[in-house]
Short mmCIF file of C-alpha atoms in Angstrom, two decimals:
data_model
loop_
_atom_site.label_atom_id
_atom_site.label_comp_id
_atom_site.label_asym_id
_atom_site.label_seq_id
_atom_site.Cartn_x
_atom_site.Cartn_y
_atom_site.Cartn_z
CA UNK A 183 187.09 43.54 32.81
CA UNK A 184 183.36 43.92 31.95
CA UNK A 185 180.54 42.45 33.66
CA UNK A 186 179.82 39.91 31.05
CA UNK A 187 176.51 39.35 29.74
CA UNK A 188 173.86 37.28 30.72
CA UNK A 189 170.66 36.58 28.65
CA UNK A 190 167.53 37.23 30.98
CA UNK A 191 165.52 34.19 32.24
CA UNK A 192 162.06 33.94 30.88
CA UNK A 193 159.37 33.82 33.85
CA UNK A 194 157.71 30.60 33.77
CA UNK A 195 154.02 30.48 33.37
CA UNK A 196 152.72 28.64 36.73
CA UNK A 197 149.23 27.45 34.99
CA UNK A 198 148.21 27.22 31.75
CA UNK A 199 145.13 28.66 31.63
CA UNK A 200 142.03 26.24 30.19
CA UNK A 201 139.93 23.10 30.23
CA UNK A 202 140.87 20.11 31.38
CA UNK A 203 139.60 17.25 29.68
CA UNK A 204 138.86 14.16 31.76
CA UNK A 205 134.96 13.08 31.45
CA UNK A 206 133.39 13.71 34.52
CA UNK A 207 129.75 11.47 35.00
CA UNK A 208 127.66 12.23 37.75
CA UNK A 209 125.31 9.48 36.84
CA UNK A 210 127.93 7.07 36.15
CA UNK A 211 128.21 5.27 33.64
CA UNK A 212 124.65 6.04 32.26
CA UNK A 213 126.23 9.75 31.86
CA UNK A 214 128.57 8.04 28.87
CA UNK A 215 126.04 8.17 26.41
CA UNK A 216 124.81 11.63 26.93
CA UNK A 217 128.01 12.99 26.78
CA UNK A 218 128.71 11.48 23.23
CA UNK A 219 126.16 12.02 21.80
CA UNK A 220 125.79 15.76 23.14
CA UNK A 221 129.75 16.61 22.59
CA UNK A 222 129.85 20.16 21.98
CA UNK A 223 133.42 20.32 20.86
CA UNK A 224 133.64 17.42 18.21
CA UNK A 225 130.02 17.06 17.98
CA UNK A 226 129.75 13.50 15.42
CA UNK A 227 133.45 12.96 16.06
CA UNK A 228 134.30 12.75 12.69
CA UNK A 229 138.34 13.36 13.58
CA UNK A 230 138.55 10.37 15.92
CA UNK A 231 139.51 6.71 14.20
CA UNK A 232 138.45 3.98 15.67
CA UNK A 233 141.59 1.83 16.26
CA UNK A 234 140.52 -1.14 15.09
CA UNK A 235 139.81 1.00 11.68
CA UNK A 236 143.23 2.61 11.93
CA UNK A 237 145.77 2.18 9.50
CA UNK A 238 148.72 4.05 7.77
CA UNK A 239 146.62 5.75 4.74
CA UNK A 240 145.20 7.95 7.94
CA UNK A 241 148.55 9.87 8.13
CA UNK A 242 149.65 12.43 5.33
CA UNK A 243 150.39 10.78 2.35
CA UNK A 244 154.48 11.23 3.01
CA UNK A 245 154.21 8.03 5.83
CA UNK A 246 151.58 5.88 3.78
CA UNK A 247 154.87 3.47 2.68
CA UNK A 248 156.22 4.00 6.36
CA UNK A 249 156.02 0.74 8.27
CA UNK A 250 157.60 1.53 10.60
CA UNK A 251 155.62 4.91 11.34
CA UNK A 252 152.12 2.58 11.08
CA UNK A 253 154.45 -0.30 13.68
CA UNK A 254 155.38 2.98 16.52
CA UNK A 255 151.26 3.88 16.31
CA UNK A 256 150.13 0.42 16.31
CA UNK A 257 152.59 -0.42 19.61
CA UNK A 258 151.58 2.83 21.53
CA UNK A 259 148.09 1.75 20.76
CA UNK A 260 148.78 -1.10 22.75
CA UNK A 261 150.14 0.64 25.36
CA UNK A 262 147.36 2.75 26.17
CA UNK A 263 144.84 2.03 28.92
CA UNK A 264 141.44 4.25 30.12
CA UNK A 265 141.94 5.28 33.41
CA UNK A 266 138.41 4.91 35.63
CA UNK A 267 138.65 7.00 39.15
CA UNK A 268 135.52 6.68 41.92
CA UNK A 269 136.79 8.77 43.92
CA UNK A 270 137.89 12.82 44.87
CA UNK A 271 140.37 13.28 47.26
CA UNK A 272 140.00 15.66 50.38
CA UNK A 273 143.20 17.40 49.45
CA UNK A 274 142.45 18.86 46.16
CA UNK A 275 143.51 22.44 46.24
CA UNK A 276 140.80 25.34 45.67
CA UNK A 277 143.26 27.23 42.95
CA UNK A 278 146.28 26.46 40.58
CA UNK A 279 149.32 27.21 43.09
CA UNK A 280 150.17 30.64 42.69
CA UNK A 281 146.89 31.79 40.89
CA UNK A 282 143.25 32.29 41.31
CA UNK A 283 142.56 29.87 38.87
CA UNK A 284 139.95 26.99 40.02
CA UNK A 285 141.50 23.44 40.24
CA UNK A 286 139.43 20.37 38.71
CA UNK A 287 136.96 18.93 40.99
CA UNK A 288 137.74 21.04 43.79
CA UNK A 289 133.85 21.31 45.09
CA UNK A 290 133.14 17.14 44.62
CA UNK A 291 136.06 16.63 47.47
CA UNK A 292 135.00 13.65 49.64
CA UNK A 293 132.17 12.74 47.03
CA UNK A 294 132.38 8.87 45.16
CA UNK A 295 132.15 10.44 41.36
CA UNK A 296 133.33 8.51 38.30
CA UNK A 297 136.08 10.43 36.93
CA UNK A 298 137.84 8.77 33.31
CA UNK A 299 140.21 9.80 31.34
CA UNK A 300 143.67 7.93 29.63
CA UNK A 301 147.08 6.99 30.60
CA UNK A 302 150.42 4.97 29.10
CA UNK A 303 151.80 1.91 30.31
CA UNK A 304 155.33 3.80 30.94
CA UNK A 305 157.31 0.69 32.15
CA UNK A 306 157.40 -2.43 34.23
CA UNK A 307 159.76 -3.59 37.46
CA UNK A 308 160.49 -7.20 38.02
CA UNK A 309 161.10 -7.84 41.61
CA UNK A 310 161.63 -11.78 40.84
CA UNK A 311 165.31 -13.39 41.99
CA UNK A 312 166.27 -13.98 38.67
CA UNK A 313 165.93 -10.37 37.55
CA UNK A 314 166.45 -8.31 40.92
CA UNK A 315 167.40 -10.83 44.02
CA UNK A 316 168.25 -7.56 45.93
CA UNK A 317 164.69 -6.05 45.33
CA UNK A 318 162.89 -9.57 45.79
CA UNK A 319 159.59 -8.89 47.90
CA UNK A 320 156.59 -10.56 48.95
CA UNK A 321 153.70 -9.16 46.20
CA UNK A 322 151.17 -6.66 47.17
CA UNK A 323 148.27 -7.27 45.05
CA UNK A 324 144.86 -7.62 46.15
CA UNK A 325 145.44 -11.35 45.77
CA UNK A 326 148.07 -12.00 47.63
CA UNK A 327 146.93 -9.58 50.94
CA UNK A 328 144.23 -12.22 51.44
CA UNK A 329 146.56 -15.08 50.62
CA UNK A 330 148.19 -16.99 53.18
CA UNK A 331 151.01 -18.12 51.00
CA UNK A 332 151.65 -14.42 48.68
CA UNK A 333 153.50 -14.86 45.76
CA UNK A 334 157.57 -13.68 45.91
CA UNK A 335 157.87 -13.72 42.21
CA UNK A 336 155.98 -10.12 41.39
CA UNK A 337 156.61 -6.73 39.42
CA UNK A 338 155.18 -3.14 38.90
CA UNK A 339 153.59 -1.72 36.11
CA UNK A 340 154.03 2.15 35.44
CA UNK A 341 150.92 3.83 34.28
CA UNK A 342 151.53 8.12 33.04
CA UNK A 343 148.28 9.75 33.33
CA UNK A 344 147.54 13.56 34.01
CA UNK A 345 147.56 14.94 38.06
CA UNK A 346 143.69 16.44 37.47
CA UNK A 347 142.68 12.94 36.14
CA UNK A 348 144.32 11.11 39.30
CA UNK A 349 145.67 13.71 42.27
CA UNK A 350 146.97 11.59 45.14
CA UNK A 351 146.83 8.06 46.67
CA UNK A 352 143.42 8.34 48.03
CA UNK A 353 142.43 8.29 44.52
CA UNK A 354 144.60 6.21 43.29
CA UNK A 355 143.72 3.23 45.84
CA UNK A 356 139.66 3.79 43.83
CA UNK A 357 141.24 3.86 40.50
CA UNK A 358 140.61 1.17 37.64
CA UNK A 359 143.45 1.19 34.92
CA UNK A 360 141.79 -0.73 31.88
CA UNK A 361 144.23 -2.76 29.49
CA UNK A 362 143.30 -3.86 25.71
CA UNK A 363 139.50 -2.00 25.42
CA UNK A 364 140.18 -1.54 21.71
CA UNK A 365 136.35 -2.36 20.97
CA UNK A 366 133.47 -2.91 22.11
CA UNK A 367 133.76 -6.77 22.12
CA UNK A 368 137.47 -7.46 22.73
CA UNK A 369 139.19 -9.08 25.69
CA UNK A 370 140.19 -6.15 28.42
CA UNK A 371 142.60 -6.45 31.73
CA UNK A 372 141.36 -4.88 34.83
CA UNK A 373 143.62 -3.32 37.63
CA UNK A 374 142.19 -1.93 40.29
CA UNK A 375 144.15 -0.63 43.54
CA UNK A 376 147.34 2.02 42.58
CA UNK A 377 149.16 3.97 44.49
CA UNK A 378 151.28 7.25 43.08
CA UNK A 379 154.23 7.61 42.57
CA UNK A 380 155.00 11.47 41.56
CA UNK A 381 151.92 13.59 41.09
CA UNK A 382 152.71 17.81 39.84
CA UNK A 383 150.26 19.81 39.61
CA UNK A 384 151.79 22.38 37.91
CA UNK A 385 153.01 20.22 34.92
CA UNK A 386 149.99 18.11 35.07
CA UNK A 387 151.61 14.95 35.40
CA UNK A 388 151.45 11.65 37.39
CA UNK A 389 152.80 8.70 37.56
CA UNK A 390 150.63 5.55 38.81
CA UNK A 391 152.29 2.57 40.36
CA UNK A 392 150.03 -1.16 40.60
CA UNK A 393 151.83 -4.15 41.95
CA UNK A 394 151.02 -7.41 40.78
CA UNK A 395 152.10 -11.01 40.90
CA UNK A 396 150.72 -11.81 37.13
CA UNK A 397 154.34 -12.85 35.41
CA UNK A 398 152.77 -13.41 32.22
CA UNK A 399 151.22 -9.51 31.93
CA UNK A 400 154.36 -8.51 33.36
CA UNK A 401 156.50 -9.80 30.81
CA UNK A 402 154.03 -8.90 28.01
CA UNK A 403 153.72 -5.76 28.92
CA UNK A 404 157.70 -5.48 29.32
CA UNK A 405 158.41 -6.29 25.61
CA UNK A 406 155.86 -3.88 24.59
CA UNK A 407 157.44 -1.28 26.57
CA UNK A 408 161.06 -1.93 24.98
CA UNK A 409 159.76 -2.19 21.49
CA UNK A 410 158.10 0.97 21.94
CA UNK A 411 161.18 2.41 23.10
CA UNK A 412 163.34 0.92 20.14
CA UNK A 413 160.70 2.30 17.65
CA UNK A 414 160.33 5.66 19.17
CA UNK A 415 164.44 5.90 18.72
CA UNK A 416 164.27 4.87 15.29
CA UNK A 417 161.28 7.19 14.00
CA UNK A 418 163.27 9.81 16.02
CA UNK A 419 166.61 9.59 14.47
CA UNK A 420 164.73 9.57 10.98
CA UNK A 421 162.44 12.37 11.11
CA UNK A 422 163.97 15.30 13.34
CA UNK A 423 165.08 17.09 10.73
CA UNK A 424 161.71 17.99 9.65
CA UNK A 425 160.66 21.51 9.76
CA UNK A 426 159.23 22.56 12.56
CA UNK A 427 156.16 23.75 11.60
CA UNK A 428 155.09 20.42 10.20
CA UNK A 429 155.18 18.16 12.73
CA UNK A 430 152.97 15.41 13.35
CA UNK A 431 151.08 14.79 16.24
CA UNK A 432 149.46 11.36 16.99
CA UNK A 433 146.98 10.74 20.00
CA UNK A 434 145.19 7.61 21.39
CA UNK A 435 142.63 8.04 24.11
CA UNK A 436 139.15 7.12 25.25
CA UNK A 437 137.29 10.37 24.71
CA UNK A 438 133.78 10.26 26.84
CA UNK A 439 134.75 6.92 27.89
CA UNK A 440 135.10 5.03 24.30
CA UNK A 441 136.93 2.28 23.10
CA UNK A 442 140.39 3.46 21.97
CA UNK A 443 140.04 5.80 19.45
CA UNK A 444 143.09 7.68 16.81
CA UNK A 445 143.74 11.26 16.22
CA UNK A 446 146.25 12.49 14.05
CA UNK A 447 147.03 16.47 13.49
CA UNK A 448 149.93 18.96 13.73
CA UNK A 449 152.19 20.28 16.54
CA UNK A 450 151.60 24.31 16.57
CA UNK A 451 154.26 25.47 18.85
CA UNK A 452 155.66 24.54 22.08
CA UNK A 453 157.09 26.32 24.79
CA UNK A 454 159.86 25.39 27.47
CA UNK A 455 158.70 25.86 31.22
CA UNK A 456 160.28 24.65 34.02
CA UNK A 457 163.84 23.68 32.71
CA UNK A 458 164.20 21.08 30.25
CA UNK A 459 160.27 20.54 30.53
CA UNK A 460 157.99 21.31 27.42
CA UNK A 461 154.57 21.80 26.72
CA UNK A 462 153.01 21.26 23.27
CA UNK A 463 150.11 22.80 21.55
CA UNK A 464 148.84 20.37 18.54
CA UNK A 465 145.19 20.72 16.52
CA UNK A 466 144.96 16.80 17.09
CA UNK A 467 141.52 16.02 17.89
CA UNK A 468 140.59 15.52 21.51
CA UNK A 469 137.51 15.32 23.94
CA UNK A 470 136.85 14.74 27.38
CA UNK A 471 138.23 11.33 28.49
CA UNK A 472 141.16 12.26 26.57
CA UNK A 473 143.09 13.42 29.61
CA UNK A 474 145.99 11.78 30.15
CA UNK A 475 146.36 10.20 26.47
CA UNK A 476 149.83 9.86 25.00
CA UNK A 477 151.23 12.80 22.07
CA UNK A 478 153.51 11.31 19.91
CA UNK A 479 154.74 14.23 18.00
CA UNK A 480 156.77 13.25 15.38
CA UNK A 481 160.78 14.95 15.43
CA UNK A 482 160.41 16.39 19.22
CA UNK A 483 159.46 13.67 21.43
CA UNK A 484 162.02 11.53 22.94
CA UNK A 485 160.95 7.92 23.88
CA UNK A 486 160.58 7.66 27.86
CA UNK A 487 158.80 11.07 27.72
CA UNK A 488 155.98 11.23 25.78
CA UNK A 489 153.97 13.79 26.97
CA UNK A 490 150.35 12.88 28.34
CA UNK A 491 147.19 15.53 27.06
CA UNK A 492 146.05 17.70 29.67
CA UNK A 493 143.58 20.54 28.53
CA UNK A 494 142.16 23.24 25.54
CA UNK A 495 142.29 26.48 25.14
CA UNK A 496 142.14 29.42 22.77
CA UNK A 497 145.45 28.34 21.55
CA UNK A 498 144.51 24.53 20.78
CA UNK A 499 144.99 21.64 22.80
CA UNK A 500 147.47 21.49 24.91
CA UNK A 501 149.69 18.75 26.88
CA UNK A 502 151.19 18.26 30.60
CA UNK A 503 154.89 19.01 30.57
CA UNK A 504 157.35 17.13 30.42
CA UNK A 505 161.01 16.33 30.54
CA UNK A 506 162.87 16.80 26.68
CA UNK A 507 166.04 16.02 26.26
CA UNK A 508 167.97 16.98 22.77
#
Protein backbone atom coordinates (compact mmCIF):
# COMPACT_ATOMS: atom_id res chain seq x y z
CA UNK A 1 0.00 0.00 0.00
CA UNK A 2 1.01 3.62 -0.81
CA UNK A 3 2.12 6.17 1.50
CA UNK A 4 -1.03 8.12 1.44
CA UNK A 5 -1.09 11.70 0.95
CA UNK A 6 -0.91 14.42 3.15
CA UNK A 7 -1.61 18.12 2.23
CA UNK A 8 1.46 20.29 3.49
CA UNK A 9 0.94 22.57 6.56
CA UNK A 10 1.10 26.22 5.84
CA UNK A 11 3.91 27.99 8.08
CA UNK A 12 2.27 30.34 10.31
CA UNK A 13 3.23 33.92 10.19
CA UNK A 14 4.64 34.70 13.90
CA UNK A 15 3.94 38.70 13.56
CA UNK A 16 2.03 40.56 11.43
CA UNK A 17 4.00 43.12 10.40
CA UNK A 18 2.53 46.98 11.12
CA UNK A 19 1.19 49.68 13.40
CA UNK A 20 -0.40 49.22 16.29
CA UNK A 21 -2.99 51.53 17.11
CA UNK A 22 -3.44 52.42 20.77
CA UNK A 23 -3.00 56.40 21.38
CA UNK A 24 -0.03 56.92 23.16
CA UNK A 25 0.07 60.74 25.14
CA UNK A 26 3.10 61.80 26.61
CA UNK A 27 1.48 64.90 27.93
CA UNK A 28 -1.51 63.19 29.08
CA UNK A 29 -4.45 64.02 28.55
CA UNK A 30 -3.57 67.52 27.09
CA UNK A 31 -1.90 65.26 24.17
CA UNK A 32 -5.82 64.26 23.19
CA UNK A 33 -6.45 67.23 21.40
CA UNK A 34 -3.34 67.42 19.37
CA UNK A 35 -3.66 64.14 18.25
CA UNK A 36 -7.24 64.77 16.76
CA UNK A 37 -6.90 67.40 15.41
CA UNK A 38 -3.39 66.51 13.75
CA UNK A 39 -4.56 62.74 12.69
CA UNK A 40 -2.61 61.95 9.76
CA UNK A 41 -4.49 58.87 8.78
CA UNK A 42 -8.25 60.04 8.92
CA UNK A 43 -7.36 63.58 9.09
CA UNK A 44 -11.33 65.34 9.76
CA UNK A 45 -12.58 61.84 10.52
CA UNK A 46 -15.21 61.97 8.25
CA UNK A 47 -15.64 57.82 8.38
CA UNK A 48 -16.20 57.72 12.14
CA UNK A 49 -20.12 58.14 13.46
CA UNK A 50 -20.63 59.41 16.44
CA UNK A 51 -22.79 56.82 18.31
CA UNK A 52 -25.18 58.84 19.58
CA UNK A 53 -25.70 59.88 15.66
CA UNK A 54 -25.66 56.23 14.64
CA UNK A 55 -28.43 54.59 13.16
CA UNK A 56 -29.34 51.83 10.56
CA UNK A 57 -29.44 54.17 7.25
CA UNK A 58 -25.37 54.15 8.02
CA UNK A 59 -25.13 50.51 6.75
CA UNK A 60 -25.62 49.60 2.93
CA UNK A 61 -28.94 50.07 1.95
CA UNK A 62 -29.64 45.96 2.03
CA UNK A 63 -29.86 46.24 6.28
CA UNK A 64 -31.72 49.76 6.38
CA UNK A 65 -35.21 47.54 7.22
CA UNK A 66 -32.93 45.20 9.45
CA UNK A 67 -33.82 45.66 13.10
CA UNK A 68 -32.31 43.38 14.18
CA UNK A 69 -28.87 44.24 12.37
CA UNK A 70 -29.37 48.14 13.89
CA UNK A 71 -30.43 45.97 17.72
CA UNK A 72 -26.71 43.58 17.42
CA UNK A 73 -24.79 47.28 16.72
CA UNK A 74 -26.72 49.16 19.17
CA UNK A 75 -26.00 46.20 22.06
CA UNK A 76 -22.21 45.88 21.17
CA UNK A 77 -22.21 49.60 21.45
CA UNK A 78 -23.07 49.12 24.85
CA UNK A 79 -20.68 46.75 25.47
CA UNK A 80 -17.75 48.64 24.62
CA UNK A 81 -15.56 50.45 27.13
CA UNK A 82 -12.08 52.79 26.50
CA UNK A 83 -9.43 51.22 28.11
CA UNK A 84 -6.99 54.04 30.02
CA UNK A 85 -3.38 52.40 31.07
CA UNK A 86 -0.68 54.69 33.32
CA UNK A 87 1.58 52.48 33.26
CA UNK A 88 4.53 50.24 31.07
CA UNK A 89 5.52 47.19 32.41
CA UNK A 90 9.28 46.16 32.97
CA UNK A 91 8.73 42.99 31.03
CA UNK A 92 7.82 44.20 27.67
CA UNK A 93 9.91 42.32 25.21
CA UNK A 94 12.44 44.32 22.81
CA UNK A 95 11.08 42.28 19.50
CA UNK A 96 7.96 40.25 18.30
CA UNK A 97 9.02 36.57 19.50
CA UNK A 98 10.76 35.06 16.80
CA UNK A 99 11.52 38.33 14.77
CA UNK A 100 13.41 41.50 14.79
CA UNK A 101 10.44 43.36 14.75
CA UNK A 102 10.17 46.19 17.65
CA UNK A 103 7.38 45.53 20.27
CA UNK A 104 5.06 48.60 21.36
CA UNK A 105 6.44 50.66 24.04
CA UNK A 106 9.40 48.70 24.55
CA UNK A 107 11.81 51.94 25.36
CA UNK A 108 8.94 53.72 27.96
CA UNK A 109 9.43 50.37 30.29
CA UNK A 110 9.21 51.51 33.95
CA UNK A 111 7.90 55.05 32.78
CA UNK A 112 4.01 56.26 34.16
CA UNK A 113 2.67 57.09 30.34
CA UNK A 114 -1.04 57.24 29.50
CA UNK A 115 -1.61 54.57 27.13
CA UNK A 116 -5.70 54.25 25.67
CA UNK A 117 -7.13 52.31 23.50
CA UNK A 118 -10.72 49.95 23.52
CA UNK A 119 -11.92 46.73 24.81
CA UNK A 120 -15.43 44.48 25.09
CA UNK A 121 -17.19 43.61 28.08
CA UNK A 122 -16.75 39.69 27.13
CA UNK A 123 -18.75 38.27 30.14
CA UNK A 124 -19.52 38.38 33.80
CA UNK A 125 -19.02 35.61 36.87
CA UNK A 126 -21.34 35.64 39.79
CA UNK A 127 -19.65 34.30 42.79
CA UNK A 128 -22.98 34.94 44.99
CA UNK A 129 -24.62 31.59 46.87
CA UNK A 130 -27.51 31.68 44.89
CA UNK A 131 -25.70 31.43 41.57
CA UNK A 132 -22.30 29.58 42.52
CA UNK A 133 -22.31 28.49 46.48
CA UNK A 134 -19.17 26.42 45.53
CA UNK A 135 -17.29 29.55 44.12
CA UNK A 136 -18.72 31.95 46.95
CA UNK A 137 -15.73 34.33 48.03
CA UNK A 138 -15.11 37.26 50.02
CA UNK A 139 -14.94 40.34 47.13
CA UNK A 140 -11.74 41.86 46.12
CA UNK A 141 -12.51 45.27 45.09
CA UNK A 142 -10.83 48.26 46.18
CA UNK A 143 -13.79 48.71 48.52
CA UNK A 144 -13.94 45.92 50.25
CA UNK A 145 -9.76 45.54 50.93
CA UNK A 146 -10.25 48.57 53.19
CA UNK A 147 -13.53 47.29 54.56
CA UNK A 148 -13.72 45.56 57.70
CA UNK A 149 -16.89 43.75 56.88
CA UNK A 150 -16.14 42.87 52.62
CA UNK A 151 -18.99 42.00 50.81
CA UNK A 152 -19.53 37.88 50.01
CA UNK A 153 -22.07 38.56 47.39
CA UNK A 154 -19.52 39.69 44.32
CA UNK A 155 -18.75 38.80 40.54
CA UNK A 156 -16.17 39.42 37.67
CA UNK A 157 -16.48 41.29 34.72
CA UNK A 158 -14.47 40.13 31.52
CA UNK A 159 -13.00 42.94 29.58
CA UNK A 160 -11.13 41.67 25.67
CA UNK A 161 -8.71 44.24 24.80
CA UNK A 162 -5.44 43.85 22.63
CA UNK A 163 -1.88 42.45 24.55
CA UNK A 164 0.10 45.87 23.15
CA UNK A 165 -2.76 48.00 24.67
CA UNK A 166 -2.51 46.08 28.18
CA UNK A 167 0.69 43.43 28.45
CA UNK A 168 0.68 41.96 31.96
CA UNK A 169 -0.65 42.55 35.53
CA UNK A 170 1.63 45.32 36.36
CA UNK A 171 -0.34 47.17 33.91
CA UNK A 172 -3.30 45.94 34.45
CA UNK A 173 -3.34 46.82 38.38
CA UNK A 174 -2.83 51.00 36.63
CA UNK A 175 -5.52 50.38 34.17
CA UNK A 176 -8.97 52.35 34.04
CA UNK A 177 -11.73 50.39 32.03
CA UNK A 178 -14.41 53.20 31.23
CA UNK A 179 -18.20 52.02 30.91
CA UNK A 180 -21.06 54.13 29.00
CA UNK A 181 -18.67 57.32 27.56
CA UNK A 182 -21.01 57.53 24.59
CA UNK A 183 -20.70 61.51 24.71
CA UNK A 184 -19.31 64.04 25.96
CA UNK A 185 -22.00 64.68 28.66
CA UNK A 186 -23.37 61.22 29.51
CA UNK A 187 -23.14 59.22 32.73
CA UNK A 188 -19.74 56.88 32.60
CA UNK A 189 -18.64 53.84 35.12
CA UNK A 190 -15.12 53.83 36.26
CA UNK A 191 -13.04 50.61 37.12
CA UNK A 192 -9.88 50.92 38.07
CA UNK A 193 -7.58 47.94 39.44
CA UNK A 194 -7.55 44.57 36.83
CA UNK A 195 -5.63 41.91 36.79
CA UNK A 196 -5.10 39.50 33.45
CA UNK A 197 -6.22 36.79 32.77
CA UNK A 198 -4.56 35.41 29.33
CA UNK A 199 -2.36 37.91 27.57
CA UNK A 200 -0.61 36.48 23.70
CA UNK A 201 1.45 38.36 22.18
CA UNK A 202 1.53 36.76 19.15
CA UNK A 203 -2.30 36.91 18.50
CA UNK A 204 -2.55 40.20 20.15
CA UNK A 205 -5.03 39.35 22.56
CA UNK A 206 -5.90 39.77 26.30
CA UNK A 207 -8.25 39.17 28.46
CA UNK A 208 -8.78 41.63 31.61
CA UNK A 209 -10.36 40.38 34.77
CA UNK A 210 -11.92 43.32 37.60
CA UNK A 211 -13.68 42.00 40.62
CA UNK A 212 -16.35 43.84 42.09
CA UNK A 213 -19.08 43.66 44.67
CA UNK A 214 -21.58 46.12 42.57
CA UNK A 215 -24.67 43.42 42.01
CA UNK A 216 -26.58 45.86 40.16
CA UNK A 217 -23.59 46.46 37.24
CA UNK A 218 -23.10 42.90 37.51
CA UNK A 219 -26.38 41.87 36.54
CA UNK A 220 -26.73 44.69 33.97
CA UNK A 221 -23.92 44.00 32.42
CA UNK A 222 -24.87 40.11 32.43
CA UNK A 223 -28.08 40.60 30.34
CA UNK A 224 -26.23 42.67 27.98
CA UNK A 225 -23.75 40.06 27.54
CA UNK A 226 -26.50 37.25 26.79
CA UNK A 227 -28.48 39.42 24.51
CA UNK A 228 -25.48 40.11 22.65
CA UNK A 229 -24.85 36.58 22.40
CA UNK A 230 -28.53 35.69 21.30
CA UNK A 231 -28.30 38.47 18.60
CA UNK A 232 -24.92 37.63 17.34
CA UNK A 233 -26.50 33.83 16.77
CA UNK A 234 -29.37 35.13 15.05
CA UNK A 235 -27.59 37.71 12.56
CA UNK A 236 -25.22 34.70 12.13
CA UNK A 237 -27.55 32.02 11.11
CA UNK A 238 -29.18 34.70 8.68
CA UNK A 239 -26.40 36.14 6.85
CA UNK A 240 -23.52 33.43 6.36
CA UNK A 241 -24.41 32.65 3.22
CA UNK A 242 -23.32 35.86 1.88
CA UNK A 243 -20.52 35.97 -0.48
CA UNK A 244 -17.48 36.33 0.80
CA UNK A 245 -16.22 39.17 -0.65
CA UNK A 246 -19.00 41.33 0.70
CA UNK A 247 -18.91 41.13 4.08
CA UNK A 248 -19.57 43.70 6.49
CA UNK A 249 -17.44 44.86 9.03
CA UNK A 250 -18.68 47.00 12.01
CA UNK A 251 -16.27 48.69 14.63
CA UNK A 252 -16.84 50.75 17.85
CA UNK A 253 -13.87 52.34 19.53
CA UNK A 254 -12.52 55.52 21.05
CA UNK A 255 -10.04 56.62 18.43
CA UNK A 256 -7.49 59.38 20.09
CA UNK A 257 -9.39 58.99 23.16
CA UNK A 258 -13.12 60.05 21.92
CA UNK A 259 -16.39 59.30 22.96
CA UNK A 260 -17.55 56.08 21.26
CA UNK A 261 -17.50 56.50 17.84
CA UNK A 262 -19.03 53.89 14.57
CA UNK A 263 -17.23 52.58 11.63
CA UNK A 264 -18.71 50.50 9.17
CA UNK A 265 -16.67 48.97 5.97
CA UNK A 266 -15.87 45.60 4.34
CA UNK A 267 -13.94 42.44 5.37
CA UNK A 268 -11.01 42.01 2.58
CA UNK A 269 -9.68 38.66 3.34
CA UNK A 270 -8.70 36.73 6.27
CA UNK A 271 -6.23 34.27 6.93
CA UNK A 272 -6.09 31.20 9.44
CA UNK A 273 -2.92 31.20 11.80
CA UNK A 274 -2.47 29.28 14.62
CA UNK A 275 -5.23 26.52 14.29
CA UNK A 276 -8.70 27.45 14.36
CA UNK A 277 -7.50 31.18 15.01
CA UNK A 278 -8.21 33.93 12.30
CA UNK A 279 -7.13 37.20 11.52
CA UNK A 280 -9.19 39.68 9.47
CA UNK A 281 -8.26 42.48 7.22
CA UNK A 282 -11.40 45.03 6.80
CA UNK A 283 -11.19 48.88 5.19
CA UNK A 284 -13.38 49.89 8.34
CA UNK A 285 -12.16 53.08 9.53
CA UNK A 286 -9.81 53.13 12.47
CA UNK A 287 -7.29 55.44 14.41
CA UNK A 288 -5.20 55.29 17.28
CA UNK A 289 -7.27 54.53 20.43
CA UNK A 290 -8.91 52.07 18.35
CA UNK A 291 -6.84 49.19 19.67
CA UNK A 292 -8.61 46.73 21.15
CA UNK A 293 -12.20 47.72 19.63
CA UNK A 294 -14.60 44.93 18.75
CA UNK A 295 -15.03 43.69 14.58
CA UNK A 296 -18.24 42.47 14.03
CA UNK A 297 -17.95 41.11 10.60
CA UNK A 298 -21.04 40.13 9.39
CA UNK A 299 -21.27 35.95 8.15
CA UNK A 300 -17.70 34.97 9.86
CA UNK A 301 -17.76 35.94 13.35
CA UNK A 302 -19.11 33.67 15.89
CA UNK A 303 -20.56 35.28 19.10
CA UNK A 304 -18.01 34.66 22.13
CA UNK A 305 -15.18 35.54 19.67
CA UNK A 306 -15.34 38.65 18.23
CA UNK A 307 -12.14 39.61 17.33
CA UNK A 308 -10.58 42.85 19.01
CA UNK A 309 -8.52 45.52 16.30
CA UNK A 310 -4.96 45.38 16.66
CA UNK A 311 -2.93 47.32 13.90
CA UNK A 312 -2.56 48.77 9.91
CA UNK A 313 -0.69 47.98 7.35
CA UNK A 314 -0.20 48.04 3.60
CA UNK A 315 -2.89 45.52 3.42
CA UNK A 316 -5.62 47.50 5.56
CA UNK A 317 -6.41 47.22 9.02
CA UNK A 318 -6.01 44.39 10.58
CA UNK A 319 -7.36 42.45 13.87
CA UNK A 320 -5.79 40.21 16.83
CA UNK A 321 -6.61 36.56 16.21
CA UNK A 322 -8.83 34.76 17.38
CA UNK A 323 -10.58 31.49 17.96
CA UNK A 324 -13.44 30.63 14.84
CA UNK A 325 -15.35 27.96 15.03
CA UNK A 326 -17.65 26.84 11.82
Amino acid sequence: MGNSYRKPKRKQESHISGNHEAEMCYGGEADLHKHVTGCKKNPGHKDFIPLKDFNINYLPSSYHDDDLMSETIQTMAALTVQVKTEFTSLKRPEFYPDTQVPYPCYNDRGHHVMRLGTGRVKYVKKYTESHSPWLCRTCRCAKCQVSATPSKLCGEVRVLTATHVVFDDSEARQTRCVLGFDDNKSPVVSLDGWEVDGAYIKRDTCELSYETCDLELLDELDKMCRRFDGLCREVRNKYRRFDDVDKLTVIVSHPHGCPKQVSVGQCTHKRERFGKYTRYWYTTCTCPGSSGAPVYTLGYCGWWYLHPHSGSNSEGNYSGDCWEFD
